[in-house]
């Protein structure tokens, strides 16, 4: 407080705002402020997150100590998320470009030269196919539902949270079901939708979202009109060992959080490395993934962070729903009890939240652009050669998202340690 008084004489309001102790009926410790005062260096975990911290939450501290703030974009390790969990793809990559990528992920760039090689593309698809068969077996065993590996595998696995918008995903699934029921299936792309993730025990809305996904899955999977056109499961007990089977088998990675809410995401990186396409918003590390892979290899939709803020004061989801026939049909189906036949009104809290002018997650605002981006993905999947190329490019351009790069960033800017090369045998995973 003394330092503040010296730097900004007379600015008592600033001292109040920045105090580690919040005054009020009950005094509280502002833990993040305490951490900033005590820290040598403070970073967000993706560029957008780092920018939002210094423009918003920590603006005053940034003005006081601009040099303390920086960015360190997250990464994941290719030793676990490629070499260990995707043996067939790793062997194919190593055969073509050697095994340097295991300790230097940017080496994957060399794969770009192979996208024009038809026999390589064929082998690439064969690996994906094998991984999809392995996941289908697991889904059969765990959920009792048959996934056809020829279908587009559309996957959203992450903690259940309203900002991650599993509810938007299920609205799209219901829209597809609606299209099948009304016979609107020209040029249809068969899809298997897998949603998985744990909810905090006391998070009522998250538990309701899981219930809605499960009920929608029951209706769709048991409707003979639907068949292989659409399958849906809620995959229980999502965990790292499950992700090791799931990531290698994904065609489409769902990264659909409300812009500005996902600090980075790391699931998005695991999927990209394993050759999945992303459908996503401009949020967290999605932005950097799209920068690396190119906008022609990313299915973008939704409001930007700035647009979300601009929409907030006049947001009226009921007008959006009423003006969009597809959206209206989806909401009607949930609200008439089609997915809760013996428990009418079961999902009132979910539909009520989507219809609320105060919905902080802007589900309705992004519905139409999400549906359109999903349609683009469906059409792209029908062009096998195009999809194979995009898949290879996703892996080839994922080099930035190795945690080795993250550690090098920390070391260059903060730690200044001398690297000690690892012993070779420790680099190669084996069981
Ligand atoms: C990677 C991972 C996460 C993080 O996923 P996000 O999509 O980034 O939220 C969560 N849980 C498990 C088990 C993971 O493997």
Short mmCIF file of C-alpha atoms and ligand atoms in Angstrom, two decimals:
data_model
loop_
_atom_site.label_atom_id
_atom_site.label_comp_id
_atom_site.label_asym_id
_atom_site.label_seq_id
_atom_site.Cartn_x
_atom_site.Cartn_y
_atom_site.Cartn_z
CA UNK A 1 0.00 0.00 0.00
CA UNK A 2 2.93 2.32 0.74
CA UNK A 3 4.42 1.60 -2.68
CA UNK A 4 1.07 2.41 -4.32
CA UNK A 5 0.70 5.66 -2.37
CA UNK A 6 4.17 6.69 -3.54
CA UNK A 7 3.55 5.78 -7.18
CA UNK A 8 -0.01 7.20 -7.46
CA UNK A 9 -0.22 9.99 -4.83
CA UNK A 10 -3.75 10.66 -3.61
CA UNK A 11 -5.35 7.86 -5.69
CA UNK A 12 -7.16 6.35 -2.71
CA UNK A 13 -9.68 4.61 -4.99
CA UNK A 14 -6.79 2.70 -6.65
CA UNK A 15 -5.44 1.71 -3.23
CA UNK A 16 -8.88 0.38 -2.30
CA UNK A 17 -9.18 -1.56 -5.58
CA UNK A 18 -5.72 -3.11 -5.31
CA UNK A 19 -5.60 -3.92 -1.60
CA UNK A 20 -4.83 -7.54 -0.77
CA UNK A 21 -7.54 -7.31 1.87
CA UNK A 22 -11.04 -6.64 0.52
CA UNK A 23 -12.98 -4.43 2.96
CA UNK A 24 -16.69 -5.00 3.55
CA UNK A 25 -19.08 -6.58 6.05
CA UNK A 26 -16.60 -9.44 6.13
CA UNK A 27 -12.96 -8.84 5.25
CA UNK A 28 -11.60 -11.21 2.64
CA UNK A 29 -8.15 -12.02 1.32
CA UNK A 30 -7.88 -11.55 -2.46
CA UNK A 31 -5.78 -14.63 -3.09
CA UNK A 32 -4.90 -13.82 -6.72
CA UNK A 33 -3.67 -10.35 -5.69
CA UNK A 34 -1.59 -11.86 -2.90
CA UNK A 35 -0.06 -14.22 -5.47
CA UNK A 36 0.72 -11.35 -7.87
CA UNK A 37 2.44 -9.33 -5.14
CA UNK A 38 4.50 -12.34 -4.12
CA UNK A 39 5.33 -13.57 -7.61
CA UNK A 40 8.39 -12.84 -9.74
CA UNK A 41 6.52 -13.63 -12.98
CA UNK A 42 2.85 -14.10 -13.88
CA UNK A 43 1.53 -15.72 -17.05
CA UNK A 44 -1.71 -16.68 -18.77
CA UNK A 45 -1.69 -20.12 -20.39
CA UNK A 46 -2.57 -19.02 -23.96
CA UNK A 47 -2.12 -15.65 -25.71
CA UNK A 48 -5.81 -14.64 -25.47
CA UNK A 49 -5.90 -15.54 -21.77
CA UNK A 50 -2.71 -13.55 -21.08
CA UNK A 51 -4.17 -10.55 -22.96
CA UNK A 52 -7.50 -10.75 -21.10
CA UNK A 53 -5.75 -10.89 -17.71
CA UNK A 54 -3.81 -7.65 -18.27
CA UNK A 55 -6.77 -5.84 -19.90
CA UNK A 56 -9.30 -6.99 -17.31
CA UNK A 57 -8.83 -8.81 -14.02
CA UNK A 58 -5.26 -7.60 -13.34
CA UNK A 59 -5.29 -4.27 -15.23
CA UNK A 60 -4.24 -2.23 -12.21
CA UNK A 61 -1.34 -4.57 -11.43
CA UNK A 62 -0.24 -4.54 -15.08
CA UNK A 63 -0.06 -0.72 -14.90
CA UNK A 64 2.05 -1.02 -11.77
CA UNK A 65 4.36 -3.85 -12.91
CA UNK A 66 4.06 -4.36 -16.70
CA UNK A 67 7.24 -6.49 -16.82
CA UNK A 68 5.87 -9.10 -14.45
CA UNK A 69 3.23 -10.20 -16.96
CA UNK A 70 3.83 -12.53 -19.90
CA UNK A 71 2.37 -15.46 -21.83
CA UNK A 72 3.27 -19.15 -21.78
CA UNK A 73 0.98 -21.12 -24.07
CA UNK A 74 0.28 -24.59 -22.66
CA UNK A 75 1.44 -27.78 -24.31
CA UNK A 76 1.02 -31.53 -23.96
CA UNK A 77 3.69 -34.20 -24.23
CA UNK A 78 3.96 -36.08 -27.51
CA UNK A 79 5.58 -38.95 -25.57
CA UNK A 80 2.22 -39.79 -23.97
CA UNK A 81 -0.21 -38.25 -26.49
CA UNK A 82 1.34 -39.68 -29.66
CA UNK A 83 4.23 -42.13 -29.16
CA UNK A 84 2.62 -44.05 -26.29
CA UNK A 85 -1.08 -43.94 -27.16
CA UNK A 86 -0.97 -44.05 -30.98
CA UNK A 87 1.59 -46.74 -31.85
CA UNK A 88 0.50 -47.31 -35.46
CA UNK A 89 0.55 -43.62 -36.44
CA UNK A 90 3.86 -43.11 -34.60
CA UNK A 91 5.45 -46.02 -36.49
CA UNK A 92 4.23 -44.61 -39.81
CA UNK A 93 5.58 -41.13 -39.00
CA UNK A 94 8.93 -42.51 -37.81
CA UNK A 95 9.28 -44.63 -40.95
CA UNK A 96 8.89 -41.51 -43.08
CA UNK A 97 10.74 -38.78 -41.15
CA UNK A 98 12.74 -40.61 -38.47
CA UNK A 99 12.13 -40.45 -34.70
CA UNK A 100 13.46 -36.95 -33.95
CA UNK A 101 9.85 -35.73 -33.52
CA UNK A 102 9.67 -37.61 -30.20
CA UNK A 103 12.01 -35.03 -28.63
CA UNK A 104 11.61 -32.20 -31.21
CA UNK A 105 7.95 -32.02 -32.20
CA UNK A 106 8.45 -29.29 -34.81
CA UNK A 107 10.08 -32.03 -36.94
CA UNK A 108 6.52 -33.10 -37.81
CA UNK A 109 6.58 -30.22 -40.34
CA UNK A 110 8.27 -32.66 -42.74
CA UNK A 111 4.97 -34.53 -43.04
CA UNK A 112 3.59 -31.62 -45.08
CA UNK A 113 5.59 -32.87 -48.07
CA UNK A 114 3.71 -36.17 -47.93
CA UNK A 115 0.13 -34.86 -48.32
CA UNK A 116 0.36 -35.32 -52.10
CA UNK A 117 1.48 -38.96 -51.75
CA UNK A 118 -1.65 -41.07 -52.27
CA UNK A 119 -0.20 -44.26 -50.81
CA UNK A 120 0.97 -42.39 -47.69
CA UNK A 121 -2.51 -40.87 -47.30
CA UNK A 122 -3.95 -44.37 -47.59
CA UNK A 123 -1.69 -45.65 -44.81
CA UNK A 124 -2.53 -42.60 -42.69
CA UNK A 125 -6.27 -43.42 -43.00
CA UNK A 126 -5.61 -47.06 -42.21
CA UNK A 127 -4.08 -46.03 -38.85
CA UNK A 128 -7.07 -43.82 -38.06
CA UNK A 129 -9.41 -46.64 -39.08
CA UNK A 130 -7.65 -49.11 -36.75
CA UNK A 131 -7.85 -46.60 -33.87
CA UNK A 132 -11.56 -46.05 -34.56
CA UNK A 133 -12.16 -49.80 -34.43
CA UNK A 134 -10.40 -49.93 -31.04
CA UNK A 135 -12.58 -47.11 -29.68
CA UNK A 136 -15.72 -48.72 -31.15
CA UNK A 137 -14.93 -51.91 -29.21
CA UNK A 138 -14.59 -49.90 -26.01
CA UNK A 139 -17.86 -48.04 -26.66
CA UNK A 140 -19.61 -51.36 -27.31
CA UNK A 141 -18.28 -52.82 -24.07
CA UNK A 142 -18.92 -49.76 -21.88
CA UNK A 143 -22.11 -48.28 -23.42
CA UNK A 144 -23.58 -51.23 -25.37
CA UNK A 145 -23.84 -49.05 -28.48
CA UNK A 146 -22.44 -49.97 -31.91
CA UNK A 147 -20.21 -47.32 -33.53
CA UNK A 148 -19.59 -47.93 -37.24
CA UNK A 149 -15.94 -46.96 -37.94
CA UNK A 150 -16.95 -45.65 -41.39
CA UNK A 151 -18.90 -42.84 -39.69
CA UNK A 152 -17.45 -39.47 -38.73
CA UNK A 153 -16.28 -39.78 -35.10
CA UNK A 154 -17.38 -36.52 -33.47
CA UNK A 155 -15.93 -36.23 -29.95
CA UNK A 156 -16.25 -33.87 -26.97
CA UNK A 157 -14.43 -35.05 -23.84
CA UNK A 158 -13.61 -32.63 -21.02
CA UNK A 159 -14.97 -31.69 -17.58
CA UNK A 160 -18.70 -30.95 -17.77
CA UNK A 161 -19.17 -27.19 -17.42
CA UNK A 162 -21.68 -24.74 -18.83
CA UNK A 163 -18.92 -22.59 -20.34
CA UNK A 164 -17.60 -25.61 -22.27
CA UNK A 165 -21.11 -25.89 -23.71
CA UNK A 166 -21.83 -29.62 -23.93
CA UNK A 167 -25.45 -28.33 -24.09
CA UNK A 168 -24.69 -26.70 -27.48
CA UNK A 169 -23.30 -30.01 -28.75
CA UNK A 170 -26.47 -31.88 -27.74
CA UNK A 171 -28.65 -29.22 -29.44
CA UNK A 172 -26.80 -30.03 -32.67
CA UNK A 173 -27.35 -33.77 -32.11
CA UNK A 174 -31.08 -33.16 -31.63
CA UNK A 175 -31.11 -31.05 -34.81
CA UNK A 176 -29.55 -33.98 -36.76
CA UNK A 177 -32.15 -36.36 -35.26
CA UNK A 178 -34.89 -33.94 -36.33
CA UNK A 179 -33.54 -33.89 -39.88
CA UNK A 180 -33.52 -37.69 -40.03
CA UNK A 181 -37.10 -37.88 -38.70
CA UNK A 182 -38.37 -35.45 -41.34
CA UNK A 183 -36.45 -37.21 -44.14
CA UNK A 184 -34.04 -34.35 -44.78
CA UNK A 185 -31.08 -36.68 -45.36
CA UNK A 186 -29.81 -35.99 -48.90
CA UNK A 187 -25.98 -36.34 -48.98
CA UNK A 188 -26.02 -37.45 -45.34
CA UNK A 189 -22.77 -38.04 -43.44
CA UNK A 190 -23.11 -40.78 -40.82
CA UNK A 191 -21.91 -39.62 -37.40
CA UNK A 192 -20.98 -41.21 -34.10
CA UNK A 193 -21.08 -38.60 -31.35
CA UNK A 194 -19.21 -39.35 -28.13
CA UNK A 195 -19.47 -37.00 -25.15
CA UNK A 196 -17.58 -37.74 -21.94
CA UNK A 197 -16.51 -35.94 -18.79
CA UNK A 198 -16.95 -35.71 -15.06
CA UNK A 199 -19.08 -33.13 -13.24
CA UNK A 200 -18.33 -31.73 -9.80
CA UNK A 201 -20.71 -33.55 -7.37
CA UNK A 202 -22.55 -30.40 -6.30
CA UNK A 203 -22.85 -28.86 -9.79
CA UNK A 204 -26.56 -29.40 -10.44
CA UNK A 205 -26.68 -27.95 -13.94
CA UNK A 206 -23.73 -30.11 -15.06
CA UNK A 207 -25.49 -33.23 -13.78
CA UNK A 208 -28.65 -32.20 -15.68
CA UNK A 209 -26.62 -31.80 -18.88
CA UNK A 210 -25.29 -35.36 -18.46
CA UNK A 211 -28.87 -36.58 -17.93
CA UNK A 212 -30.04 -34.81 -21.10
CA UNK A 213 -27.18 -36.31 -23.15
CA UNK A 214 -28.00 -39.81 -21.83
CA UNK A 215 -31.72 -39.47 -22.49
CA UNK A 216 -31.20 -38.10 -26.02
CA UNK A 217 -28.77 -40.98 -26.66
CA UNK A 218 -31.39 -43.55 -25.52
CA UNK A 219 -34.04 -42.16 -27.87
CA UNK A 220 -31.71 -41.88 -30.88
CA UNK A 221 -29.88 -45.19 -30.49
CA UNK A 222 -33.15 -47.14 -30.20
CA UNK A 223 -34.98 -45.51 -33.13
CA UNK A 224 -34.96 -47.84 -36.18
CA UNK A 225 -35.44 -44.81 -38.49
CA UNK A 226 -32.03 -43.54 -37.37
CA UNK A 227 -29.79 -46.63 -37.68
CA UNK A 228 -26.19 -45.87 -38.65
CA UNK A 229 -27.00 -42.27 -39.62
CA UNK A 230 -26.48 -41.14 -36.04
CA UNK A 231 -25.24 -42.75 -32.84
CA UNK A 232 -24.73 -40.92 -29.54
CA UNK A 233 -23.16 -42.00 -26.25
CA UNK A 234 -22.31 -40.46 -22.94
CA UNK A 235 -19.01 -42.24 -22.18
CA UNK A 236 -18.73 -42.63 -18.39
CA UNK A 237 -15.65 -42.26 -16.17
CA UNK A 238 -13.68 -40.10 -18.60
CA UNK A 239 -10.02 -40.12 -17.51
CA UNK A 240 -6.47 -40.02 -18.92
CA UNK A 241 -6.42 -43.75 -19.72
CA UNK A 242 -9.72 -43.30 -21.63
CA UNK A 243 -8.33 -40.30 -23.53
CA UNK A 244 -5.39 -42.47 -24.64
CA UNK A 245 -7.93 -44.58 -26.60
CA UNK A 246 -10.20 -41.68 -27.60
CA UNK A 247 -7.77 -39.06 -29.02
CA UNK A 248 -6.20 -41.37 -31.66
CA UNK A 249 -9.71 -42.31 -32.89
CA UNK A 250 -11.21 -38.83 -33.31
CA UNK A 251 -12.10 -37.30 -36.66
CA UNK A 252 -13.64 -34.13 -35.23
CA UNK A 253 -12.57 -32.42 -31.99
CA UNK A 254 -15.26 -30.31 -30.29
CA UNK A 255 -13.73 -27.15 -28.73
CA UNK A 256 -16.86 -25.03 -28.45
CA UNK A 257 -16.50 -22.92 -25.29
CA UNK A 258 -17.96 -19.40 -25.08
CA UNK A 259 -15.21 -17.08 -26.38
CA UNK A 260 -13.13 -15.67 -23.53
CA UNK A 261 -13.89 -18.44 -21.04
CA UNK A 262 -11.41 -21.29 -21.79
CA UNK A 263 -7.97 -20.25 -20.50
CA UNK A 264 -6.15 -22.56 -22.92
CA UNK A 265 -7.49 -26.08 -23.24
CA UNK A 266 -5.12 -29.00 -23.73
CA UNK A 267 -7.58 -31.61 -25.04
CA UNK A 268 -7.66 -29.53 -28.24
CA UNK A 269 -3.87 -30.12 -28.63
CA UNK A 270 -4.07 -33.90 -28.01
CA UNK A 271 -6.68 -34.22 -30.76
CA UNK A 272 -4.76 -32.06 -33.22
CA UNK A 273 -1.56 -34.14 -32.80
CA UNK A 274 -3.55 -37.27 -33.58
CA UNK A 275 -4.89 -35.84 -36.84
CA UNK A 276 -8.36 -34.68 -35.82
CA UNK A 277 -9.96 -31.57 -37.29
CA UNK A 278 -11.18 -29.00 -34.80
CA UNK A 279 -14.61 -27.39 -34.78
CA UNK A 280 -14.19 -24.50 -32.44
CA UNK A 281 -14.60 -20.94 -31.26
CA UNK A 282 -11.91 -18.23 -31.08
CA UNK A 283 -11.07 -19.15 -27.49
CA UNK A 284 -7.97 -20.20 -25.55
CA UNK A 285 -5.36 -22.10 -27.54
CA UNK A 286 -7.90 -22.76 -30.34
CA UNK A 287 -6.83 -19.38 -31.71
CA UNK A 288 -3.19 -20.47 -31.88
CA UNK A 289 -4.14 -23.91 -33.26
CA UNK A 290 -6.00 -22.18 -36.09
CA UNK A 291 -3.04 -19.84 -36.70
CA UNK A 292 -0.73 -22.85 -37.03
CA UNK A 293 -2.97 -25.13 -39.11
CA UNK A 294 -4.52 -22.44 -41.35
CA UNK A 295 -8.14 -21.32 -41.40
CA UNK A 296 -8.93 -23.67 -44.32
CA UNK A 297 -8.13 -26.60 -41.98
CA UNK A 298 -10.28 -25.49 -39.02
CA UNK A 299 -14.08 -25.27 -38.67
CA UNK A 300 -14.56 -21.88 -37.05
CA UNK A 301 -17.85 -20.60 -35.65
CA UNK A 302 -19.30 -18.32 -33.01
CA UNK A 303 -18.94 -14.87 -31.51
CA UNK A 304 -15.54 -13.44 -30.61
CA UNK A 305 -14.76 -12.34 -27.05
CA UNK A 306 -15.45 -8.70 -28.04
CA UNK A 307 -18.72 -9.64 -29.76
CA UNK A 308 -19.86 -11.56 -26.68
CA UNK A 309 -19.31 -8.43 -24.57
CA UNK A 310 -21.07 -6.22 -27.14
CA UNK A 311 -24.06 -8.60 -27.32
CA UNK A 312 -24.59 -8.85 -23.56
CA UNK A 313 -26.72 -5.69 -22.93
CA UNK A 314 -29.34 -6.46 -25.61
CA UNK A 315 -29.13 -10.28 -25.70
CA UNK A 316 -32.55 -11.86 -26.29
CA UNK A 317 -32.37 -15.60 -26.99
CA UNK A 318 -36.15 -16.00 -27.39
CA UNK A 319 -36.07 -13.74 -30.46
CA UNK A 320 -33.19 -15.79 -31.92
CA UNK A 321 -35.05 -19.07 -31.31
CA UNK A 322 -38.35 -17.76 -32.73
CA UNK A 323 -36.61 -16.57 -35.90
CA UNK A 324 -34.84 -19.90 -36.59
CA UNK A 325 -37.12 -22.81 -37.58
CA UNK A 326 -34.44 -25.45 -36.85
CA UNK A 327 -33.69 -23.96 -33.44
CA UNK A 328 -37.41 -23.72 -32.59
CA UNK A 329 -37.90 -27.41 -33.51
CA UNK A 330 -35.00 -28.48 -31.28
CA UNK A 331 -36.26 -26.50 -28.27
CA UNK A 332 -39.84 -27.75 -28.85
CA UNK A 333 -38.66 -31.39 -28.78
CA UNK A 334 -36.91 -30.96 -25.42
CA UNK A 335 -39.69 -28.86 -23.91
CA UNK A 336 -42.55 -31.16 -24.99
CA UNK A 337 -40.88 -33.98 -23.04
CA UNK A 338 -39.75 -36.08 -26.01
CA UNK A 339 -36.52 -36.94 -24.13
CA UNK A 340 -38.15 -37.26 -20.69
CA UNK A 341 -41.41 -39.05 -21.47
CA UNK A 342 -42.28 -39.98 -17.91
CA UNK A 343 -40.71 -36.93 -16.28
CA UNK A 344 -42.21 -33.86 -17.99
CA UNK A 345 -40.29 -30.64 -17.40
CA UNK A 346 -37.16 -32.55 -16.40
CA UNK A 347 -34.89 -30.33 -18.49
CA UNK A 348 -36.58 -27.02 -17.67
CA UNK A 349 -33.46 -25.64 -16.04
CA UNK A 350 -31.41 -26.24 -19.20
CA UNK A 351 -33.96 -24.79 -21.64
CA UNK A 352 -34.67 -21.96 -19.20
CA UNK A 353 -30.98 -21.06 -19.06
CA UNK A 354 -30.67 -21.10 -22.88
CA UNK A 355 -33.74 -18.82 -23.13
CA UNK A 356 -32.57 -16.39 -20.45
CA UNK A 357 -31.44 -12.88 -21.46
CA UNK A 358 -28.82 -13.34 -18.75
CA UNK A 359 -27.38 -16.59 -20.12
CA UNK A 360 -23.65 -15.97 -19.58
CA UNK A 361 -22.73 -18.74 -22.05
CA UNK A 362 -24.50 -17.33 -25.14
CA UNK A 363 -25.66 -20.75 -26.33
CA UNK A 364 -28.46 -19.34 -28.50
CA UNK A 365 -26.21 -16.65 -29.99
CA UNK A 366 -23.87 -19.32 -31.41
CA UNK A 367 -26.46 -21.97 -32.38
CA UNK A 368 -26.84 -21.06 -36.08
CA UNK A 369 -23.15 -20.61 -36.84
CA UNK A 370 -22.39 -23.88 -34.98
CA UNK A 371 -24.98 -25.81 -37.02
CA UNK A 372 -23.57 -24.33 -40.25
CA UNK A 373 -19.97 -25.19 -39.28
CA UNK A 374 -21.06 -28.76 -38.46
CA UNK A 375 -22.65 -29.00 -41.91
CA UNK A 376 -19.36 -27.85 -43.45
CA UNK A 377 -17.55 -30.58 -41.49
CA UNK A 378 -20.05 -33.19 -42.70
CA UNK A 379 -19.53 -32.16 -46.32
CA UNK A 380 -15.74 -32.06 -45.96
CA UNK A 381 -15.74 -35.61 -44.52
CA UNK A 382 -17.40 -36.95 -47.68
CA UNK A 383 -14.36 -35.89 -49.70
CA UNK A 384 -12.02 -38.58 -48.36
CA UNK A 385 -8.90 -37.18 -50.03
CA UNK A 386 -9.55 -33.67 -48.71
CA UNK A 387 -10.13 -34.97 -45.19
CA UNK A 388 -6.95 -37.07 -45.26
CA UNK A 389 -4.94 -34.03 -46.30
CA UNK A 390 -6.45 -31.90 -43.55
CA UNK A 391 -5.80 -34.65 -41.02
CA UNK A 392 -2.13 -34.97 -41.98
CA UNK A 393 -1.70 -31.16 -41.90
CA UNK A 394 -3.18 -31.00 -38.40
CA UNK A 395 -0.53 -33.40 -37.12
CA UNK A 396 2.24 -31.83 -39.22
CA UNK A 397 1.51 -28.35 -37.83
CA UNK A 398 1.04 -29.32 -34.17
CA UNK A 399 4.71 -28.83 -33.25
CA UNK A 400 4.05 -25.66 -31.22
CA UNK A 401 1.84 -27.54 -28.79
CA UNK A 402 4.51 -29.74 -27.26
CA UNK A 403 5.06 -29.06 -23.57
CA UNK A 404 8.79 -29.13 -24.46
CA UNK A 405 8.23 -25.79 -26.22
CA UNK A 406 6.32 -24.48 -23.17
CA UNK A 407 9.22 -25.46 -20.88
CA UNK A 408 11.73 -23.82 -23.26
CA UNK A 409 9.65 -20.60 -23.10
CA UNK A 410 9.67 -20.68 -19.29
CA UNK A 411 13.39 -21.36 -19.25
CA UNK A 412 14.29 -18.65 -21.77
CA UNK A 413 12.20 -15.93 -20.06
CA UNK A 414 12.18 -16.91 -16.38
CA UNK A 415 14.27 -19.79 -15.11
CA UNK A 416 17.49 -19.34 -17.17
CA UNK A 417 18.61 -22.89 -16.37
CA UNK A 418 21.13 -24.85 -18.42
CA UNK A 419 19.37 -27.76 -20.17
CA UNK A 420 20.65 -31.25 -19.33
CA UNK A 421 20.03 -33.63 -22.25
CA UNK A 422 18.02 -36.70 -21.20
CA UNK A 423 19.50 -40.18 -21.55
CA UNK A 424 18.32 -41.57 -24.91
CA UNK A 425 16.60 -44.65 -23.53
CA UNK A 426 14.37 -42.48 -21.34
CA UNK A 427 12.90 -40.77 -24.42
CA UNK A 428 11.32 -43.80 -26.03
CA UNK A 429 8.16 -45.06 -24.36
CA UNK A 430 7.86 -48.84 -24.15
CA UNK A 431 5.75 -51.24 -22.17
C1 LIG B 1 -6.64 -33.39 -21.54
C2 LIG B 1 -7.58 -33.75 -20.48
C3 LIG B 1 -8.41 -32.79 -19.90
C4 LIG B 1 -8.42 -31.34 -20.35
O1 LIG B 1 -9.33 -31.24 -21.44
P1 LIG B 1 -9.84 -29.81 -21.97
O2 LIG B 1 -10.58 -30.17 -23.23
O3 LIG B 1 -8.62 -29.01 -22.25
O4 LIG B 1 -10.71 -29.24 -20.92
C5 LIG B 1 -9.29 -33.16 -18.92
N1 LIG B 1 -9.36 -34.45 -18.49
C6 LIG B 1 -8.59 -35.41 -19.03
C7 LIG B 1 -8.74 -36.82 -18.54
C8 LIG B 1 -7.68 -35.11 -20.04
O5 LIG B 1 -6.91 -36.09 -20.58
#
